[in-house]
XYZ file of C-alpha atoms in Angstrom:
427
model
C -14.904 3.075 -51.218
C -14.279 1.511 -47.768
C -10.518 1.117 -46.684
C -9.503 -2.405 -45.492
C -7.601 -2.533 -42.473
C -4.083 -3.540 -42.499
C -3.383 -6.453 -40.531
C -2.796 -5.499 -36.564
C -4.874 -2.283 -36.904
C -7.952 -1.333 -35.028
C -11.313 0.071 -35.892
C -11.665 3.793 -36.836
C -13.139 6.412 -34.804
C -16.381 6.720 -36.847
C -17.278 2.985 -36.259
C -15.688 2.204 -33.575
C -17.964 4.909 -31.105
C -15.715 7.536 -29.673
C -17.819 8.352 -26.571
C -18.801 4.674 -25.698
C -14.531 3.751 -26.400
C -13.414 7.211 -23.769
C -16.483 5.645 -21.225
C -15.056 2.597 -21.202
C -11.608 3.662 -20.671
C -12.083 5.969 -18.058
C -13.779 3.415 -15.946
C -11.157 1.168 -16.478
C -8.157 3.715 -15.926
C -10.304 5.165 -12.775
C -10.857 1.701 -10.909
C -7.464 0.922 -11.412
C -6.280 4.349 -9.834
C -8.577 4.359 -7.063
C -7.260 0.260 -6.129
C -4.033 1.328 -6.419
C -4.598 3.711 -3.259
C -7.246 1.920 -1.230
C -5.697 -2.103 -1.506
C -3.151 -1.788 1.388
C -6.024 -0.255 3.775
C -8.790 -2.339 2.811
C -6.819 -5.631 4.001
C -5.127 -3.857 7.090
C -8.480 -1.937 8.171
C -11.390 -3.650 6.471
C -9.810 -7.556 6.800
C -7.830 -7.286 10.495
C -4.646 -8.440 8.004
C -1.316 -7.144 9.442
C 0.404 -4.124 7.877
C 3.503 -6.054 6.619
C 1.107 -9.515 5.857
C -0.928 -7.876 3.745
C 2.361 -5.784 1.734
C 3.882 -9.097 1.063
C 1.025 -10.514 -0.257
C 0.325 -8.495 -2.849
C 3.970 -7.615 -3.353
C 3.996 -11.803 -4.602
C 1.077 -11.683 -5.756
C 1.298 -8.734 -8.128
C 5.424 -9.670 -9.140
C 4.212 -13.163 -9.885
C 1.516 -11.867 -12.722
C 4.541 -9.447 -13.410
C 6.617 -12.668 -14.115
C 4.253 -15.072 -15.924
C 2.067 -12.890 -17.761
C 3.986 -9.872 -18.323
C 4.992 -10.299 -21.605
C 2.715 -13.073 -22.605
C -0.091 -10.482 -22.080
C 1.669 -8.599 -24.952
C 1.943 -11.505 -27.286
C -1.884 -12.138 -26.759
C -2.661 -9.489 -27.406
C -1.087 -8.846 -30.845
C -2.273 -12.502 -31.743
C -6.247 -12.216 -30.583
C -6.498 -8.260 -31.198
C -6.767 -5.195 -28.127
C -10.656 -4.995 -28.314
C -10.695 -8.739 -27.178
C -7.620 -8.797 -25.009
C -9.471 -5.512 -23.409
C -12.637 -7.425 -23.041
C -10.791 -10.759 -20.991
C -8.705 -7.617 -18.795
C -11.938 -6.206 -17.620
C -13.779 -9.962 -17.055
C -11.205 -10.871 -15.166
C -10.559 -8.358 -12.654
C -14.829 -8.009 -12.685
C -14.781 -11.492 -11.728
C -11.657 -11.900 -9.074
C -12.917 -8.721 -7.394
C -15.991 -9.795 -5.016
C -13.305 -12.609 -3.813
C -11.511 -9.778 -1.596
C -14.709 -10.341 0.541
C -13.583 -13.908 1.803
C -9.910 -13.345 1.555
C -8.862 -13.233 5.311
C -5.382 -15.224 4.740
C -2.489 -14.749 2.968
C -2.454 -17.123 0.352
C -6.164 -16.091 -0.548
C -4.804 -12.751 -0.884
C -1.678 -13.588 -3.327
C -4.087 -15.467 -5.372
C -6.565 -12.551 -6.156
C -3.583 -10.218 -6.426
C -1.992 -12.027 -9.009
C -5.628 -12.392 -10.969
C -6.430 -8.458 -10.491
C -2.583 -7.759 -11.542
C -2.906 -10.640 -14.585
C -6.269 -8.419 -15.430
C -3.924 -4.964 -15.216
C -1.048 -6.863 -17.315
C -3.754 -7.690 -20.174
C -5.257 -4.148 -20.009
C -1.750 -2.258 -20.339
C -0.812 -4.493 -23.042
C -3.516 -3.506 -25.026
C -4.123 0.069 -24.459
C -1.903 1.140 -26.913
C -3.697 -0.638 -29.756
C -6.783 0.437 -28.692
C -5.629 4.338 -28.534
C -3.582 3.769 -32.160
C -6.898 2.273 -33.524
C -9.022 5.303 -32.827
C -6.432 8.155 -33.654
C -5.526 9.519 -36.919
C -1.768 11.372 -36.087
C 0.647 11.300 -33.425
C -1.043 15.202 -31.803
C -3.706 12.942 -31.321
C -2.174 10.170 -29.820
C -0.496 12.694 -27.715
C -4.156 14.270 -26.795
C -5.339 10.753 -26.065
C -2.753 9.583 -23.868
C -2.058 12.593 -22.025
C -6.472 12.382 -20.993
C -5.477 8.867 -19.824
C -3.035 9.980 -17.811
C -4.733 12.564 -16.001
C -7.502 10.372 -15.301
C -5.655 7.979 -13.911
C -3.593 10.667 -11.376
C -7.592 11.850 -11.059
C -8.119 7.940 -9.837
C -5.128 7.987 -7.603
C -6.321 10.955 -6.037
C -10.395 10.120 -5.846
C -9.326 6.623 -3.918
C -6.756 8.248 -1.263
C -9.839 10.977 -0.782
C -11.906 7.799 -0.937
C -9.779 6.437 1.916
C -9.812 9.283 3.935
C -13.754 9.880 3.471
C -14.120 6.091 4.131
C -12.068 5.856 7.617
C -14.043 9.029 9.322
C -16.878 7.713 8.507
C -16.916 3.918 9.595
C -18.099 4.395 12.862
C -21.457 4.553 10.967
C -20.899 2.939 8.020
C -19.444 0.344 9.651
C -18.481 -2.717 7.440
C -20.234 -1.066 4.618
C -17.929 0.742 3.270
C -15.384 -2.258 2.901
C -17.748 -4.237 1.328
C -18.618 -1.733 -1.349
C -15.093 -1.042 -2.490
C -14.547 -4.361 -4.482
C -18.089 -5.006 -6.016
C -18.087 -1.204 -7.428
C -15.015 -1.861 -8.688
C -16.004 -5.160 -10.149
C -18.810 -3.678 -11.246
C -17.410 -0.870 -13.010
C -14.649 -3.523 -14.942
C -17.818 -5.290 -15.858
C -19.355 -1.945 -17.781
C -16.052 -1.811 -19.238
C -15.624 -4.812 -20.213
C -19.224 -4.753 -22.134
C -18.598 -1.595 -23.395
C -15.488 -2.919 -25.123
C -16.670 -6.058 -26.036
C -19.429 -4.246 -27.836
C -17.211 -1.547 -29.839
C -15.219 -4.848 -30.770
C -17.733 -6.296 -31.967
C -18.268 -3.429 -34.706
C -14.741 -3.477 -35.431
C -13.461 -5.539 -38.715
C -11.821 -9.249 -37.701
C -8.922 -8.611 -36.142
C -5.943 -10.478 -38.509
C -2.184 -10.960 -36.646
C 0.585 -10.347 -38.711
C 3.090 -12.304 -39.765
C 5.702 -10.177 -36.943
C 3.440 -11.998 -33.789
C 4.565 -15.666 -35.139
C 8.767 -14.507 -34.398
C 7.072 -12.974 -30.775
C 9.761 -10.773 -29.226
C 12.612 -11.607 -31.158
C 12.232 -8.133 -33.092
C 11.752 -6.345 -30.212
C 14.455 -7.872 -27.936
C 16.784 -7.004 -31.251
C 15.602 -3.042 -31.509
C 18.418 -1.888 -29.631
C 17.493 1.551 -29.831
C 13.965 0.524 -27.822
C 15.831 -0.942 -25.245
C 17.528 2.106 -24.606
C 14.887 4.002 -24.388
C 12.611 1.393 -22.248
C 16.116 1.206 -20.038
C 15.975 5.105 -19.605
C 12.911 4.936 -18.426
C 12.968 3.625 -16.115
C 14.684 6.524 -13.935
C 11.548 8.432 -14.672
C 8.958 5.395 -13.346
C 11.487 4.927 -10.422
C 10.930 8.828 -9.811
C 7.407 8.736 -10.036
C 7.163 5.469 -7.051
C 9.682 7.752 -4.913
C 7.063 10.381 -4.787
C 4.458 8.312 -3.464
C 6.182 6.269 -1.186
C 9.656 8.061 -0.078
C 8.801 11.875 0.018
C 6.462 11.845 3.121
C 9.159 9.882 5.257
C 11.915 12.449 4.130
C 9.097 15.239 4.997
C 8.874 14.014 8.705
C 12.607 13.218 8.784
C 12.881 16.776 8.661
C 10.941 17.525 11.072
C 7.803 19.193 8.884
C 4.461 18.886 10.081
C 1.978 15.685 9.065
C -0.181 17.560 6.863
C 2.865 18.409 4.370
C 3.140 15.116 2.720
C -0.521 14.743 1.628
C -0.825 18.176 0.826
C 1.989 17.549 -1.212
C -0.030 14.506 -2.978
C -2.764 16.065 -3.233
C -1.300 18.605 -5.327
C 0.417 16.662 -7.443
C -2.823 14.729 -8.601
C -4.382 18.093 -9.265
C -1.651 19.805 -11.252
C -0.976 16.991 -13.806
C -4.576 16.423 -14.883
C -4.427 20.775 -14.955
C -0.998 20.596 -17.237
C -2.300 18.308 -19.763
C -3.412 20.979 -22.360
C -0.145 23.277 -21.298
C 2.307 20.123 -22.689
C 0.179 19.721 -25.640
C 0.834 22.643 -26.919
C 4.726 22.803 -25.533
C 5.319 20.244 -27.294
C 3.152 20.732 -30.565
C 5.813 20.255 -33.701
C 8.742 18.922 -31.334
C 10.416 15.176 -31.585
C 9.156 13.477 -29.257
C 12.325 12.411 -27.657
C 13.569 15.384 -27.005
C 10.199 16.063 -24.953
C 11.073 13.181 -23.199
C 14.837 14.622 -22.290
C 12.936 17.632 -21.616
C 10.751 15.384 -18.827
C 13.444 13.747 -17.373
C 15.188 17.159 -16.559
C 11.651 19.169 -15.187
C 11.856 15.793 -12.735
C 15.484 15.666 -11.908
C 15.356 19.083 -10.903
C 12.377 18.631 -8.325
C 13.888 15.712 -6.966
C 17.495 17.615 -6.851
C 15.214 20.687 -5.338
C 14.095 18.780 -2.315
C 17.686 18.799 -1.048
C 16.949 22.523 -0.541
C 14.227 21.841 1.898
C 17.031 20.774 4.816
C 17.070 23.467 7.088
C 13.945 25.461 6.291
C 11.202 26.514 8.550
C 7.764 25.395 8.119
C 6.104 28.643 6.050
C 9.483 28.328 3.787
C 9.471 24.029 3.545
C 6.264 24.599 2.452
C 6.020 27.380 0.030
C 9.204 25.798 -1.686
C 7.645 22.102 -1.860
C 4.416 23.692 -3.592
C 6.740 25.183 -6.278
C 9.028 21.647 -6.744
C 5.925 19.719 -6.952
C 4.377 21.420 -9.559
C 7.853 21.119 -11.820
C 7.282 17.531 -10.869
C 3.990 17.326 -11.891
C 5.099 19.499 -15.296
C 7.348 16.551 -15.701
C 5.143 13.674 -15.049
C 2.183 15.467 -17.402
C 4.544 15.626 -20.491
C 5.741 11.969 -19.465
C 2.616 10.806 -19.812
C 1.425 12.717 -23.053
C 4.275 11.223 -25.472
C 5.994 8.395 -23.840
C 3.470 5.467 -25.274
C 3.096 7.727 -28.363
C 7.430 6.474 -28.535
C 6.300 3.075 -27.960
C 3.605 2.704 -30.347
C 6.230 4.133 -33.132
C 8.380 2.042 -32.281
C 5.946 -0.925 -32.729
C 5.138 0.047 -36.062
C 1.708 -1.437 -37.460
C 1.520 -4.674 -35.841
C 3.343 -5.311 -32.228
C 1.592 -2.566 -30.167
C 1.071 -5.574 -27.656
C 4.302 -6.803 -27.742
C 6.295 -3.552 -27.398
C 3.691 -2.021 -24.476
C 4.114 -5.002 -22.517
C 7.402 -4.724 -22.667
C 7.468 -0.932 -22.161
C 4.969 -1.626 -19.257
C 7.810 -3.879 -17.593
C 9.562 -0.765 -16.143
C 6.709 -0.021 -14.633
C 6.849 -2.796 -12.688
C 10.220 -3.067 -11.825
C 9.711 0.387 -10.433
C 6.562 -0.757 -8.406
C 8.606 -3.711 -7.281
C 11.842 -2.571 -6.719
C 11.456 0.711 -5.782
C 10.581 0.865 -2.355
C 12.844 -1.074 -1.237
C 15.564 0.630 -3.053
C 14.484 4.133 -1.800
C 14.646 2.616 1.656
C 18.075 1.268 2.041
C 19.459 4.362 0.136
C 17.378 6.284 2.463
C 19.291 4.584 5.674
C 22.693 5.410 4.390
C 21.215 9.148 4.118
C 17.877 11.029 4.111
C 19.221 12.945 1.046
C 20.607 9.919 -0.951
C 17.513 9.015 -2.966
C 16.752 12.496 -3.948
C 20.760 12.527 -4.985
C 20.973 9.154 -6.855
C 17.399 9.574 -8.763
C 18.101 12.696 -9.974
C 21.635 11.349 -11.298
C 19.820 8.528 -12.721
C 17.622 11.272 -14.280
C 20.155 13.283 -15.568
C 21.451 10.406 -17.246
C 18.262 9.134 -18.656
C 17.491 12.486 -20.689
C 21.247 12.437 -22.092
C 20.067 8.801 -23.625
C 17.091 10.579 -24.911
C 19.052 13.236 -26.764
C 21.174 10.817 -27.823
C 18.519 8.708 -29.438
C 17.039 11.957 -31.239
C 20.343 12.925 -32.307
C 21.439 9.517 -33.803
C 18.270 8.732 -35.854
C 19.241 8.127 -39.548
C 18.449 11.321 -41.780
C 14.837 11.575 -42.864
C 13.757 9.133 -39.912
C 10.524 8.532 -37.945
C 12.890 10.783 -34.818
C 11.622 8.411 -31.955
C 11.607 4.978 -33.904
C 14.806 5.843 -36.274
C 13.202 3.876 -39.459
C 13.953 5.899 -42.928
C 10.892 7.545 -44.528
C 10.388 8.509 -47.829
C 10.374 12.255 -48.134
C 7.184 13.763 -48.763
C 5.787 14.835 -52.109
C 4.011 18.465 -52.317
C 0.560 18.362 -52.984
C -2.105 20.628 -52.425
C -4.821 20.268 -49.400
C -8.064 18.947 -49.714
């Protein structure tokens, strides 16, 4: 006898179509990793913007989705369902796209930054229904999200080779290659978009509960949620100081210009590679103490590249290869259990609402975080490294502490009481 579906819940695997689902996500999570790394350039070098023009522009553009349709993203998408909310993500950025083609001003650009970033809000929001629709146990939510987050690092990494293919090449590509950035892009949101529309389609009417009508009143009033969204923050504020402080500090101490993108390159290599090695690490442990166990593999890379003052270039880089691999160790078991936390959290029927509101760090670390790591940075070339891993240090102490404190026979990363199990027999 079929199973209804509760209300909030997704479609099962064995309707739903695991391989056309995974398609669709990895186009989505793959365009939006290769944009990430090829949207500065393709303004400054493809649309004669100016370096700091272009920044600001989709610095607004992207902060004012951030502020309008952060968490309304998560509300809609607990009211209309995540195969739907999915579906308007994908049309939206397929859509705004092909308009980076005309933008040559400011403004133009702010307005299609906040519509791709709107389309990203919407996406993020609903991810996490989409993953707890198709997967049985938390292992395999870990499974799921940890692929997703390798593919994305796998994005980041295909669109700054992208970049660098692209630029020593346009001599005889010419405008080409500028061109075909945004409509592949838009045309691979489109694929997803049909993709998920059509696995929707399959999936049983999608029914809000009753939680969606009080919107984020429960979550706002989950203290223990808070503190863990708060914590995290150190570790997405680690993760933007990678990217965008680490090669400044390399060439503030003197090392050669190959060092830093080495360094990246690395990075999105060995996460993707760790994946399976933090499944099984963390097979049978609470996932919050996985979590302190993150924020410590990252505090002590960040902590490490104090050690780099002084060194030659053979030791600099031998030593960096080592601290960015604990980095990446950190970042891959991150990624593996931290929306596993949130969708716990969430219970049944506010995946939207809690992952946009989880997704918020995000991008107050994106926003933020530059910035930050620069004026810390003037004081000293050491102070970010210092202050992060601090910050880090403190975030997996609230991590224990939330493990530690959850009531007896509790859900350990949500703390909600659970009936003990009975003993049966397998079947």
């Amino acid at each position: 006898m079929q199973q209804a579906n509760r209300p909030g819940t997704a479609v099962p695997p064995h309707r739903a179509g695991p391989r056309g689902f995974l398609t669709a996500m990895v186009v989505d999570t793959i365009g939006s990793g290769v944009w990430v790394t090829f949207s500065l350039l393709y303004f400054t070098e493809g649309r004669g913007i100016p370096l700091a023009t272009a920044g600001t522009a989709l610095s607004t553009g992207s902060l004012a989705a951030l502020v309008l349709g952060g968490l309304a993203a998560g509300a809609f998408a607990d009211r209309v369902g995540p195969y739907p909310a999915a579906v308007l993500s994908c049309a939206i950025r397929a859509l705004v796209f092909p308009a980076y083609l005309w933008a040559d001003t400011p403004a133009a650009v702010v307005v299609i930054a906040f519509g791709v970033s709107l389309g990203d809000r919407l996406y993020w929001a609903a991810h996490g229904g989409l993953v707890a629709g198709i997967t049985s146990d938390e292992q395999a939510r870990r499974r799921f999200f940890a692929l997703l987050n390798g593919l994305r690092t796998m994005g980041l990494g295909l669109g700054a080779l992208v970049v660098a293919v692209g630029a020593a090449l346009e001599q005889w590509s010419g405008p080409v290659f500028w061109t075909a950035i945004p409509l592949l892009n838009a045309a691979g949101f489109a694929v997803a978009g049909l993709l998920f529309r059509r696995i929707g389609a399959r999936a049983p009417r999608h029914r809000p509960s009753a939680a969606v009508t009080r919107g984020y009143r429960e979550v706002f009033a989950n203290r223990r949620f808070l503190a863990f969204t708060g914590a995290t923050l150190a570790l997405t504020l680690a993760a933007v100081a990678f990217e965008s402080i680490l090669p400044i500090y390399l060439r503030w101490l003197g090392l050669p210009l190959w060092l830093p993108p080495v360094a990246y390159v690395l990075s999105c290599l060995a996460i993707p590679a760790f994946q399976p090695v933090v499944l099984r690490w963390g097979r049978g442990r609470a996932p919050m103490r996985l979590m302190a166990r993150s924020a410590l593999l990252v505090a002590a890379s960040l902590g490490g590249f104090l050690l780099l003052v002084g060194r030659n270039v053979s030791g600099a880089a031998l030593l960096l290869v080592v601290l960015v691999l604990v980095f990446s160790l950190g970042q891959a078991l991150f990624g593996a259990v931290a929306m596993v936390i949130v969708l716990d959290f969430a219970g049944g029927s506010g995946a939207g609402r809690y992952g946009a509101c989880y997704q918020l760090v995000w991008g107050i670390a994106s926003a933020v975080g530059p910035g930050l790591n620069t004026v810390l940075f003037a004081v000293s070339g050491t102070a970010p490294w210092l202050v992060l891993a601090g910050a880090l240090l403190a975030a997996a102490l609230v991590y224990r502490r939330l493990d530690r404190t959850a009531p007896p026979g509790a859900d350990r990363s949500r703390g909600r009481a659970v009936a003990p199990p009975r003993r049966v027999r397998a079947r």
